[in-house]
XYZ file of C-alpha atoms in Angstrom:
353
model
C 143.424 18.319 50.369
C 140.691 21.554 50.832
C 137.486 21.482 50.549
C 134.373 20.322 52.345
C 133.955 16.616 53.913
C 130.565 15.130 53.090
C 128.938 12.611 55.645
C 126.436 9.651 54.071
C 123.620 8.392 55.727
C 121.248 7.077 53.135
C 118.077 5.639 55.446
C 115.937 5.959 58.127
C 115.731 8.562 60.334
C 116.337 6.466 62.997
C 119.943 5.645 61.512
C 120.796 9.427 60.797
C 119.983 10.285 64.507
C 122.522 7.440 64.808
C 125.120 8.811 63.144
C 125.489 11.628 65.355
C 128.398 11.368 67.116
C 130.458 9.900 63.831
C 129.070 13.520 62.317
C 130.468 15.119 65.386
C 133.571 13.875 64.875
C 134.159 14.856 61.437
C 133.103 18.136 61.812
C 136.004 18.728 65.082
C 137.907 19.353 62.430
C 135.625 20.913 59.717
C 135.216 24.588 60.706
C 132.286 25.027 58.348
C 130.706 22.173 59.483
C 129.664 19.371 57.721
C 127.631 18.061 54.759
C 125.596 15.444 55.075
C 123.822 13.404 52.199
C 120.368 11.519 53.092
C 117.539 9.834 51.734
C 113.962 11.871 52.095
C 113.274 9.981 55.192
C 116.520 11.108 56.890
C 116.863 14.222 56.199
C 114.845 15.883 58.876
C 117.222 13.922 61.298
C 119.973 15.604 59.471
C 119.082 18.938 60.104
C 119.070 18.451 64.344
C 122.295 17.074 64.366
C 124.895 19.090 65.577
C 127.917 20.058 63.291
C 125.789 19.604 60.019
C 126.153 22.890 58.193
C 123.626 21.747 54.925
C 121.659 18.698 53.772
C 121.644 17.423 50.669
C 118.376 15.377 49.629
C 119.037 12.025 47.781
C 116.087 9.642 47.082
C 118.515 6.521 46.905
C 117.473 3.312 44.125
C 119.118 0.837 46.468
C 118.378 2.149 49.891
C 114.866 3.255 49.651
C 111.940 0.968 49.705
C 109.969 1.089 47.251
C 113.076 2.375 44.906
C 113.520 4.960 42.473
C 114.197 4.127 39.192
C 117.384 4.128 37.874
C 118.256 6.804 35.355
C 121.048 8.741 34.251
C 118.775 12.385 35.137
C 118.412 10.988 38.667
C 122.251 10.124 39.354
C 123.431 13.139 37.974
C 121.088 14.955 40.529
C 123.390 13.699 43.342
C 126.687 14.174 41.116
C 125.974 18.132 40.274
C 124.723 18.689 44.261
C 128.260 17.138 45.586
C 130.428 19.231 42.823
C 128.166 22.455 43.601
C 129.029 21.831 47.234
C 132.452 21.705 46.665
C 132.858 18.783 48.237
C 136.347 16.527 48.201
C 136.448 14.390 50.745
C 133.136 12.053 51.825
C 132.457 9.338 54.864
C 129.958 6.850 54.097
C 128.028 5.030 57.196
C 126.572 2.027 56.498
C 124.903 -0.957 58.366
C 125.869 -4.506 58.036
C 123.785 -5.283 55.190
C 124.410 -2.035 52.986
C 127.288 -1.650 50.411
C 129.585 1.827 50.205
C 130.718 1.102 46.605
C 127.955 2.225 44.303
C 127.688 5.852 46.379
C 131.318 5.714 46.162
C 131.296 5.215 42.498
C 128.889 8.099 41.900
C 130.920 10.472 44.410
C 134.272 9.415 42.620
C 132.699 10.696 39.430
C 131.596 13.837 41.271
C 135.189 14.355 41.930
C 135.328 13.537 45.402
C 139.052 12.924 46.057
C 139.521 10.934 49.587
C 136.512 8.163 50.197
C 135.970 5.820 53.530
C 133.735 3.245 53.940
C 133.370 -0.228 55.637
C 133.014 -3.049 52.975
C 133.160 -6.559 53.273
C 133.537 -6.596 49.160
C 136.703 -5.675 47.654
C 137.093 -2.195 46.849
C 139.663 -1.363 44.481
C 140.144 2.028 43.646
C 136.387 3.325 45.053
C 137.695 3.521 48.718
C 140.699 5.204 49.991
C 140.209 3.617 53.492
C 138.357 0.012 53.581
C 137.605 -1.290 57.023
C 136.281 -4.925 56.803
C 133.588 -5.760 59.197
C 133.974 -8.704 61.496
C 137.824 -8.240 60.837
C 138.164 -4.229 61.702
C 135.388 -3.974 63.705
C 133.197 -6.459 65.454
C 130.029 -6.580 63.454
C 127.722 -6.634 67.093
C 128.412 -3.932 68.401
C 126.108 -0.101 68.504
C 125.586 1.072 64.833
C 126.447 4.514 66.875
C 129.945 2.598 67.784
C 130.295 1.289 64.273
C 129.521 4.761 62.577
C 132.437 6.299 65.107
C 134.907 3.450 64.102
C 134.410 4.016 60.407
C 134.854 8.131 60.869
C 137.928 7.117 63.107
C 139.592 5.401 60.095
C 138.989 8.654 57.821
C 140.958 10.369 60.641
C 138.359 11.759 62.631
C 137.642 11.447 66.325
C 135.313 13.373 68.560
C 136.734 16.234 70.634
C 138.099 15.438 74.400
C 135.065 16.925 75.921
C 132.484 14.989 73.962
C 131.412 12.015 75.737
C 129.685 10.199 72.400
C 126.352 10.350 73.346
C 122.963 10.867 70.473
C 122.893 14.482 70.824
C 120.014 17.137 68.540
C 120.367 21.010 68.809
C 117.511 23.412 68.927
C 115.078 21.619 71.354
C 112.039 23.612 71.418
C 110.375 24.403 75.061
C 106.313 22.456 74.148
C 104.652 23.360 77.225
C 101.841 24.644 75.023
C 100.827 21.481 74.032
C 102.281 19.173 77.019
C 101.378 21.605 79.725
C 103.582 21.652 82.840
C 103.116 18.660 85.130
C 105.114 15.528 84.532
C 104.100 13.130 81.824
C 104.845 9.554 80.276
C 105.399 9.336 76.494
C 103.382 6.543 74.548
C 104.733 6.242 70.823
C 102.296 3.249 69.411
C 103.484 3.469 65.974
C 106.488 2.207 63.671
C 107.629 2.453 59.701
C 107.637 -1.463 60.069
C 104.730 -3.555 60.793
C 106.911 -6.132 62.565
C 108.200 -4.102 64.861
C 105.195 -2.544 66.482
C 102.913 -3.564 69.498
C 99.636 -4.454 69.169
C 97.271 -1.288 69.553
C 95.053 -2.474 72.489
C 97.988 -3.256 74.258
C 98.978 0.646 74.116
C 95.398 1.728 74.620
C 95.300 -0.566 78.230
C 99.101 0.439 79.054
C 97.460 4.218 78.521
C 95.044 3.075 80.979
C 96.688 1.516 83.422
C 98.847 4.377 83.742
C 96.026 7.156 83.755
C 94.585 5.154 86.853
C 97.865 5.258 88.827
C 97.893 9.007 88.226
C 100.446 9.300 85.456
C 99.367 12.084 82.560
C 99.822 10.166 78.899
C 100.669 12.014 76.005
C 100.656 10.008 72.848
C 102.496 11.169 69.713
C 102.529 9.661 66.050
C 102.194 11.113 62.570
C 99.753 12.599 60.448
C 99.081 9.071 58.961
C 98.677 7.753 62.437
C 95.642 10.449 63.799
C 93.294 6.727 63.725
C 95.690 5.099 66.237
C 97.093 8.273 68.451
C 92.907 8.606 69.109
C 92.278 5.056 70.187
C 95.770 4.775 72.456
C 94.720 8.285 73.940
C 91.040 7.682 74.903
C 89.087 10.174 76.560
C 91.748 10.756 79.306
C 95.144 11.209 76.919
C 96.262 14.106 75.874
C 96.519 12.713 71.582
C 99.018 14.977 69.712
C 99.006 12.590 66.698
C 100.183 14.716 63.204
C 100.799 17.748 65.590
C 104.354 17.131 65.759
C 107.028 17.469 63.386
C 110.522 15.547 64.145
C 111.752 19.214 65.709
C 108.887 19.512 68.010
C 108.913 16.030 69.006
C 112.185 16.228 70.433
C 110.633 18.660 72.988
C 108.109 16.317 73.216
C 110.081 13.785 74.504
C 112.915 15.072 76.203
C 110.204 16.751 78.703
C 109.017 13.285 79.718
C 109.617 10.911 82.432
C 110.088 8.071 80.050
C 108.361 6.853 76.789
C 107.094 3.771 75.909
C 108.510 3.095 71.473
C 109.197 0.208 69.397
C 112.760 0.119 67.356
C 111.701 3.427 65.315
C 113.436 6.438 64.730
C 111.105 7.829 67.911
C 113.430 5.463 70.311
C 116.408 6.994 68.904
C 115.240 10.928 69.362
C 114.364 9.888 72.841
C 117.643 9.247 73.321
C 119.405 11.948 71.490
C 117.646 13.903 74.342
C 118.380 11.518 77.039
C 115.101 10.229 78.182
C 114.312 7.140 79.155
C 113.156 4.138 77.327
C 110.748 1.239 77.808
C 111.882 -0.640 74.183
C 109.190 -2.793 72.475
C 112.174 -4.497 70.457
C 111.271 -6.956 67.635
C 114.102 -9.504 66.898
C 114.252 -8.929 63.487
C 116.862 -6.801 63.988
C 119.475 -7.341 66.734
C 119.191 -5.139 69.784
C 123.037 -4.842 70.140
C 122.836 -2.901 67.126
C 119.966 -0.862 67.369
C 118.688 -0.690 70.739
C 118.165 3.037 72.021
C 121.759 4.159 73.171
C 123.565 4.880 76.383
C 120.219 5.763 77.739
C 118.055 4.066 80.459
C 115.992 1.260 78.913
C 114.104 -1.570 79.621
C 114.048 -4.009 76.541
C 110.921 -5.987 76.084
C 110.277 -8.773 73.492
C 111.387 -11.893 72.809
C 114.645 -11.773 71.385
C 114.771 -15.164 70.471
C 111.312 -15.900 68.654
C 111.514 -17.330 65.313
C 111.762 -13.848 63.260
C 114.775 -13.401 65.020
C 117.354 -11.748 62.302
C 115.144 -11.745 59.074
C 114.808 -7.683 58.755
C 111.224 -8.467 58.067
C 109.331 -5.401 57.411
C 105.665 -7.810 57.683
C 105.716 -10.173 60.933
C 106.677 -13.534 59.162
C 105.034 -15.331 62.273
C 101.127 -15.750 63.014
C 99.812 -13.875 65.972
C 103.071 -11.903 65.714
C 104.604 -13.420 69.684
C 107.278 -11.688 70.032
C 105.482 -8.208 70.674
C 101.988 -9.455 71.423
C 103.317 -11.895 74.121
C 104.234 -8.067 76.107
C 101.141 -7.310 78.415
C 100.152 -3.967 79.606
C 101.350 -4.978 82.937
C 104.693 -5.775 81.419
C 105.518 -2.649 79.777
C 103.535 -1.015 83.253
C 106.251 -2.444 85.350
C 109.230 -1.867 83.213
C 107.887 1.976 83.520
C 107.891 1.654 87.334
C 111.630 0.222 87.340
C 112.929 3.134 85.029
C 111.116 5.531 86.960
C 112.596 4.254 90.165
C 116.088 3.748 89.048
C 116.014 0.253 90.798
C 119.297 -0.566 91.895
C 119.244 -3.623 89.949
C 119.320 -2.311 86.868
C 122.188 0.208 87.005
C 125.066 -2.100 86.423
C 123.373 -2.826 82.495
C 122.641 1.103 82.250
C 123.909 4.840 81.540
C 122.089 7.591 83.410
C 120.952 10.916 81.956
C 123.654 12.827 83.778
C 126.568 10.240 83.903
């Protein structure tokens, strides 16, 4: 079968970054590179992935919140783009709560001949290769490994010299933003409020770090300028609104460590090999979405009442799963990461392993 191969991951930038090893597996047999279809929120991540040659951006009605209206015109945008790109094979990457079948239907209508995905539901002729979650592979595994198993079922494997870690390309030099001295990054924001540590906890941590002689760099989007200014205070470097995803990759790559919630920059930090203090709300399982294959200190009450709710807004008064993590707890976790505490060596991997 001739033609190009499409890899689909339609949700957030973090999910797209976690798909990176699977994309490289598909790209290993595609001299021209992989076409990736993403939602608007994930497209910037796709453009950083090794092996991606083209990115199709489409706002998916069953993934995006708030969802666009389902119309013939909107569905035809995707079908026409797929047809124009010469796609003959597709690998649909999903998380446990998502179905590949609606997208598979549209891809069939666009002429895609071979489609692989993981579906708990009977797929009929929509999928040529169907993996059954919980039967063909375990659900409680890192998202990057789930994606790799879907790619493998389609016949795509990483080359022997690819270790399967997250990766991004063309990471820039950002010394004009952060200077030449060592620093720690605090990223206080998240797209999902239930995954955020209180802003004043971040600000107190910044003060603890500054008092201990560390330089603090605070990152965030344009809509988070007030938050980053609060956290940075008078002594930190406030980069709120000054970094796109590629620039942030450079900032994270130069950091000694980053403190961040379960949000896209956590996975971007993993993709550039930077240790992470992960302020992880248990609304989704850490075994699937914790920073992948970098040194990690996981903070947050993982058995809190909000566990596995997938809530966007905290359903428990006081947000105890994260609010109960003190700035001193985060400071101590950072010190352990920076020191490479031997007792942690058995449950983490270093950047150079």
